[in-house]
Coordinates of C-alpha atoms in Angstrom, one line a residue:
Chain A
X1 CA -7.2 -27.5 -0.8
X2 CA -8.3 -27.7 -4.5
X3 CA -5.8 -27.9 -7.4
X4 CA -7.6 -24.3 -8.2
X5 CA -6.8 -22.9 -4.8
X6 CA -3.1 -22.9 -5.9
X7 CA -2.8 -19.3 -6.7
X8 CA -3.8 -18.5 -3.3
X9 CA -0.9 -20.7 -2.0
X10 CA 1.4 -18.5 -4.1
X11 CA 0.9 -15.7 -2.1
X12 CA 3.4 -15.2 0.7
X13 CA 1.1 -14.2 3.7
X14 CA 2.0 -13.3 7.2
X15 CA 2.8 -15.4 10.3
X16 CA -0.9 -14.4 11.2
X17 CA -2.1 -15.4 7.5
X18 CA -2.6 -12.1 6.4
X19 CA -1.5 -9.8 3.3
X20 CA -1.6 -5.9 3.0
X21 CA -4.1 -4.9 -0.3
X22 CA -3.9 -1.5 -1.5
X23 CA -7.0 -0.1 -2.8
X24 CA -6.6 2.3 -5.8
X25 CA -8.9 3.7 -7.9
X26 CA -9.2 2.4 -11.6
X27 CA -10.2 5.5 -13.1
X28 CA -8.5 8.2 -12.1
X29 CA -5.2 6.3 -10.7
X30 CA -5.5 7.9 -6.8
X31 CA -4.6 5.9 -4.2
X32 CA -7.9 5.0 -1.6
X33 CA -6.8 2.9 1.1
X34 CA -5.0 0.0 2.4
X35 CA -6.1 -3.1 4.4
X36 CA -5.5 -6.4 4.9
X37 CA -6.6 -10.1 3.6
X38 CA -6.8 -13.3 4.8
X39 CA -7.2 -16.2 2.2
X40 CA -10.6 -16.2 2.8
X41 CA -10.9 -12.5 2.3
X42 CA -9.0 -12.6 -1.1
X43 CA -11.0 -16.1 -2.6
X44 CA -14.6 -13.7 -1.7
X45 CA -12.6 -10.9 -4.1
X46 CA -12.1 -12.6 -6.4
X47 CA -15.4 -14.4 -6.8
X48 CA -17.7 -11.4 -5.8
X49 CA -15.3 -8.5 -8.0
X50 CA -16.0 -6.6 -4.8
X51 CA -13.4 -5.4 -2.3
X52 CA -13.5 -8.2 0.9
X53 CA -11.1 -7.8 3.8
X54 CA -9.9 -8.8 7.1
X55 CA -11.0 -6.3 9.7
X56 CA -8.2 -7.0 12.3
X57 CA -10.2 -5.2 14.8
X58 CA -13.4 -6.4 14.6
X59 CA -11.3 -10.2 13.5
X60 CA -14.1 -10.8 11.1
X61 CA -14.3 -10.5 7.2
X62 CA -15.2 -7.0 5.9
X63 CA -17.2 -6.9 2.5
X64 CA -16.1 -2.6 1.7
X65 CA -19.4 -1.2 2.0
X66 CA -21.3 -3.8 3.6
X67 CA -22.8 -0.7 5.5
X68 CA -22.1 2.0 3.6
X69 CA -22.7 0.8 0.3
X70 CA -19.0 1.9 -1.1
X71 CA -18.2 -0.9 -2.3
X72 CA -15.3 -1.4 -4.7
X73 CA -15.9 -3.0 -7.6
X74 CA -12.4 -4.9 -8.8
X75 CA -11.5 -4.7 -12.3
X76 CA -7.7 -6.0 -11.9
X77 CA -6.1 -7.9 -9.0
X78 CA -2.1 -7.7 -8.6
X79 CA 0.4 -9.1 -7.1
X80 CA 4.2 -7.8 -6.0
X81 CA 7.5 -9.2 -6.9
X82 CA 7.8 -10.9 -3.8
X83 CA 4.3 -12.1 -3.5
X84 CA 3.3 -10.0 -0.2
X85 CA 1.5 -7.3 -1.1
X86 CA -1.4 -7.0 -3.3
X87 CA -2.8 -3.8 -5.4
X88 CA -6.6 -4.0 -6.1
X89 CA -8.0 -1.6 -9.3
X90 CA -11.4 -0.9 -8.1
X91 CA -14.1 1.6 -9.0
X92 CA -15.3 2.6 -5.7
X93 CA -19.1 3.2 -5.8
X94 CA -19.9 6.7 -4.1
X95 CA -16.5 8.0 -4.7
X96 CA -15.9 7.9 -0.7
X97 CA -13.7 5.2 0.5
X98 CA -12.6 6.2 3.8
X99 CA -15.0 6.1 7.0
X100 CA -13.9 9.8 7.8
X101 CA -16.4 10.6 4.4
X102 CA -13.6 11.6 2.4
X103 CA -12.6 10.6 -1.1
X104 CA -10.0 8.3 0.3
X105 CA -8.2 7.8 3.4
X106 CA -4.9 9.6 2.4
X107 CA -5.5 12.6 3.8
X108 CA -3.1 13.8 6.2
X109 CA -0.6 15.9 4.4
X110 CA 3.1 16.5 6.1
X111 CA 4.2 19.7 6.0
X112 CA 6.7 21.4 8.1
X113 CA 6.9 18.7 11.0
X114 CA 2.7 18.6 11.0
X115 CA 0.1 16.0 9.8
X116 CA -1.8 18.7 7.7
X117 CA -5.5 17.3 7.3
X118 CA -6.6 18.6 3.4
X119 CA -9.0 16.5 1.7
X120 CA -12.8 17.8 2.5
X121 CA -15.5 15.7 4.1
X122 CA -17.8 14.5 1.0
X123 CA -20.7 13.2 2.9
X124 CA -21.0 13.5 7.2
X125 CA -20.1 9.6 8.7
X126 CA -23.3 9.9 10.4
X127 CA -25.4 9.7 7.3
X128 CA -23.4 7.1 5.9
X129 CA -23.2 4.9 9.1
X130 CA -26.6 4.1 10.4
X131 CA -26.4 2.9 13.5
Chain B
X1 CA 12.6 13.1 21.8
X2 CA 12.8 16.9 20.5
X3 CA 9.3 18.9 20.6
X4 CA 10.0 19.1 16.6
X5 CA 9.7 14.9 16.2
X6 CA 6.2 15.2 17.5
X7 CA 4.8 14.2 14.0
X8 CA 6.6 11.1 13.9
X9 CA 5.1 9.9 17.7
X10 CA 1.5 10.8 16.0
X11 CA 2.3 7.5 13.3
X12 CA 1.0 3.8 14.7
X13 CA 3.8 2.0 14.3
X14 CA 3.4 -1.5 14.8
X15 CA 5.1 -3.6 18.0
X16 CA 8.0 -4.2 15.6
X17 CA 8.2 0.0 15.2
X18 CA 7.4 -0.5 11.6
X19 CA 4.9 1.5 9.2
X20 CA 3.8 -0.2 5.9
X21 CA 5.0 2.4 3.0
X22 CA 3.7 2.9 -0.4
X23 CA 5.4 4.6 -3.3
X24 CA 3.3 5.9 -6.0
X25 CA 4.8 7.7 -8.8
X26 CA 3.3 11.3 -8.7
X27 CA 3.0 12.0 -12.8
X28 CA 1.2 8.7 -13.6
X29 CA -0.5 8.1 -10.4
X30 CA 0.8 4.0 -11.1
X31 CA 1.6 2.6 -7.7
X32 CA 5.1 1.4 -8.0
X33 CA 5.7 -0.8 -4.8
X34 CA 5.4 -1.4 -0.8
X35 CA 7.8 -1.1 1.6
X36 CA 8.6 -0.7 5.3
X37 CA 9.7 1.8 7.5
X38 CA 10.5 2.5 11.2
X39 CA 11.3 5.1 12.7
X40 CA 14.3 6.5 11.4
X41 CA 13.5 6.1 8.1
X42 CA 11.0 8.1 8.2
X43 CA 12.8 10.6 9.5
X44 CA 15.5 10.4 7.0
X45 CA 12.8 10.5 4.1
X46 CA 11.6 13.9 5.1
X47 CA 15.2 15.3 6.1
X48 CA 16.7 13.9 2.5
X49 CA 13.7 14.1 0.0
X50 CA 14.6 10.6 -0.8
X51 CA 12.6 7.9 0.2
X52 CA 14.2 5.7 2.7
X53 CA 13.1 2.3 4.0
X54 CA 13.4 -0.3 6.3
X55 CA 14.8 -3.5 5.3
X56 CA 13.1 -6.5 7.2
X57 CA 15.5 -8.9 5.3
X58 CA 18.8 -7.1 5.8
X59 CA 17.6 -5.8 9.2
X60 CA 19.1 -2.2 8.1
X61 CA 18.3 1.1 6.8
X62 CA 17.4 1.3 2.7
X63 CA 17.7 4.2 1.1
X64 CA 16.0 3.0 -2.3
X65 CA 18.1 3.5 -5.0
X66 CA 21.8 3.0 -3.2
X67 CA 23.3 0.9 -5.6
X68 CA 20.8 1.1 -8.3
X69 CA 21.0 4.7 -8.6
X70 CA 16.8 4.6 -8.9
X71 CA 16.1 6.7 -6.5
X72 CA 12.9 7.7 -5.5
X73 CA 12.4 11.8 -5.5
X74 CA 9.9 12.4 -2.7
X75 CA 7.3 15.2 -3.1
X76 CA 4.7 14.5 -0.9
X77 CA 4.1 12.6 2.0
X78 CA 0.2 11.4 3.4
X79 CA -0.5 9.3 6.2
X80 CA -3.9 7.3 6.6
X81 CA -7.1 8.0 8.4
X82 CA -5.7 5.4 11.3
X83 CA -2.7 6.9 11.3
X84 CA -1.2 3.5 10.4
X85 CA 0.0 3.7 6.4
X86 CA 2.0 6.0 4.5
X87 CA 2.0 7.4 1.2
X88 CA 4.9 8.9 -0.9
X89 CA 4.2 10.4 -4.2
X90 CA 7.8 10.5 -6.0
X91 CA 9.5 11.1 -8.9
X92 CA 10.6 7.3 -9.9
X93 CA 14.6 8.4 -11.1
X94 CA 15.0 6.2 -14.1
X95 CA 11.4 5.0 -14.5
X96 CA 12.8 1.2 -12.7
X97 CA 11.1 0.6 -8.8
X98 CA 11.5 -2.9 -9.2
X99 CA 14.5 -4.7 -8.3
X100 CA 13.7 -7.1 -11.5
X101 CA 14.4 -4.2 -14.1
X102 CA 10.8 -4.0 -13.9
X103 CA 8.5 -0.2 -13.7
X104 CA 6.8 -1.0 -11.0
X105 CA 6.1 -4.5 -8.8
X106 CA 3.0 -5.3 -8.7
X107 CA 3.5 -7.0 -12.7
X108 CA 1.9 -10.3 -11.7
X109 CA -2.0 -9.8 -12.7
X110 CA -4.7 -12.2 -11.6
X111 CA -6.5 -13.9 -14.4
X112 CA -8.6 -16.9 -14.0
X113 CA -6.5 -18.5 -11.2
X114 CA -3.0 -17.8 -12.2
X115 CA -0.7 -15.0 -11.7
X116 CA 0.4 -13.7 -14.8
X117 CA 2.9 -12.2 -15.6
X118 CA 2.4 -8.5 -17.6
X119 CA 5.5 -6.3 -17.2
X120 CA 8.6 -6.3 -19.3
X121 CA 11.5 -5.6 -18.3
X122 CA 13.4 -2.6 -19.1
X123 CA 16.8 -3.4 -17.6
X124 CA 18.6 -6.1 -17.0
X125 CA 19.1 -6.3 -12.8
X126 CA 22.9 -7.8 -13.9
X127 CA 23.1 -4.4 -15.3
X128 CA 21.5 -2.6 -12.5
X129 CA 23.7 -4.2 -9.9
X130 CA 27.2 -4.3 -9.9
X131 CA 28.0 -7.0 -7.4

């Protein structure tokens, strides 16, 4: 580890080296998403200004957009009182940041003991996704 | 389980019954922190209209704002695309989310390999708890 990799080192991460980012938009202050980070995942971010994650799924890296071409460009990296949780300022390119098409992935509302779905699809997944 | 605590079996928890919860204030959009919740405090966050967490250092129940009297007003609760995240938008009682006197956490700002420190604070935490 370089002497410049200590900043990573001051982040508390996870028994399975992970820490949850929050994605929020820049601009207009809405909330977009949360994922997770490795140290690997955060070091890309902050070199590239673009969103990298750890897809604990598919237990690879995840460059936002890679497909889609969302990506999120950072303007401002944060970091919590206790050093577990990070907040990422992004401008996300397309205005869609969730797979579902939609502005962001917050969309499930509760009202009266239901998960209301509210936010509209902005552009069909199979468009976006070509696979 | 009662037919009516159907919406909380539709949440991922993780195998420690835990759901990562963020609190964004709902005038200024900032995002004031990350907590946890299982279970029951979710429940208790819709029943009360306060935000209620899971402490994974006390092992107990947390309804935010207890002894510091900052409470967090909920007014609208969102769960993710993967079912696995939740968002609160609340009304921050005394502007303070931060146990340090701070607005918010996340005041430590990345800036050519430090964390930096941005955020004054507005109370003293000696003040804030009476211990």
């Amino acid at each position: 580890m370089s002497v410049s990799d200590n900043w990573l080192s001051k982040v508390n991460w996870t028994e399975d080296g992970l820490v949850p980012a929050i994605a929020q938009d820049a601009g207009s202050g809405d909330v977009l998403m949360m994922a997770w980070m490795n140290r690997e995942a955060l070091k890309r971010t902050v070199e590239t200004n673009e969103a990298v994650y750890w897809s604990r799924s598919r237990k690879k890296l995840w460059h936002k957009g890679e497909e889609s071409g969302h990506v999120q460009k950072v303007k401002e990296i944060r970091l919590d009182c206790d050093e577990d949780v990070i907040l990422l300022k992004v401008e996300q390119v397309g205005g869609i940041a969730c797979h579902t098409g939609r502005h962001d992935c917050f969309f499930k509302k509760y009202e009266n003991g239901q998960w209301v779905t509210t936010e509209p699809v902005l552009k069909d997944p199979a468009e976006i996704y070509h696979k």
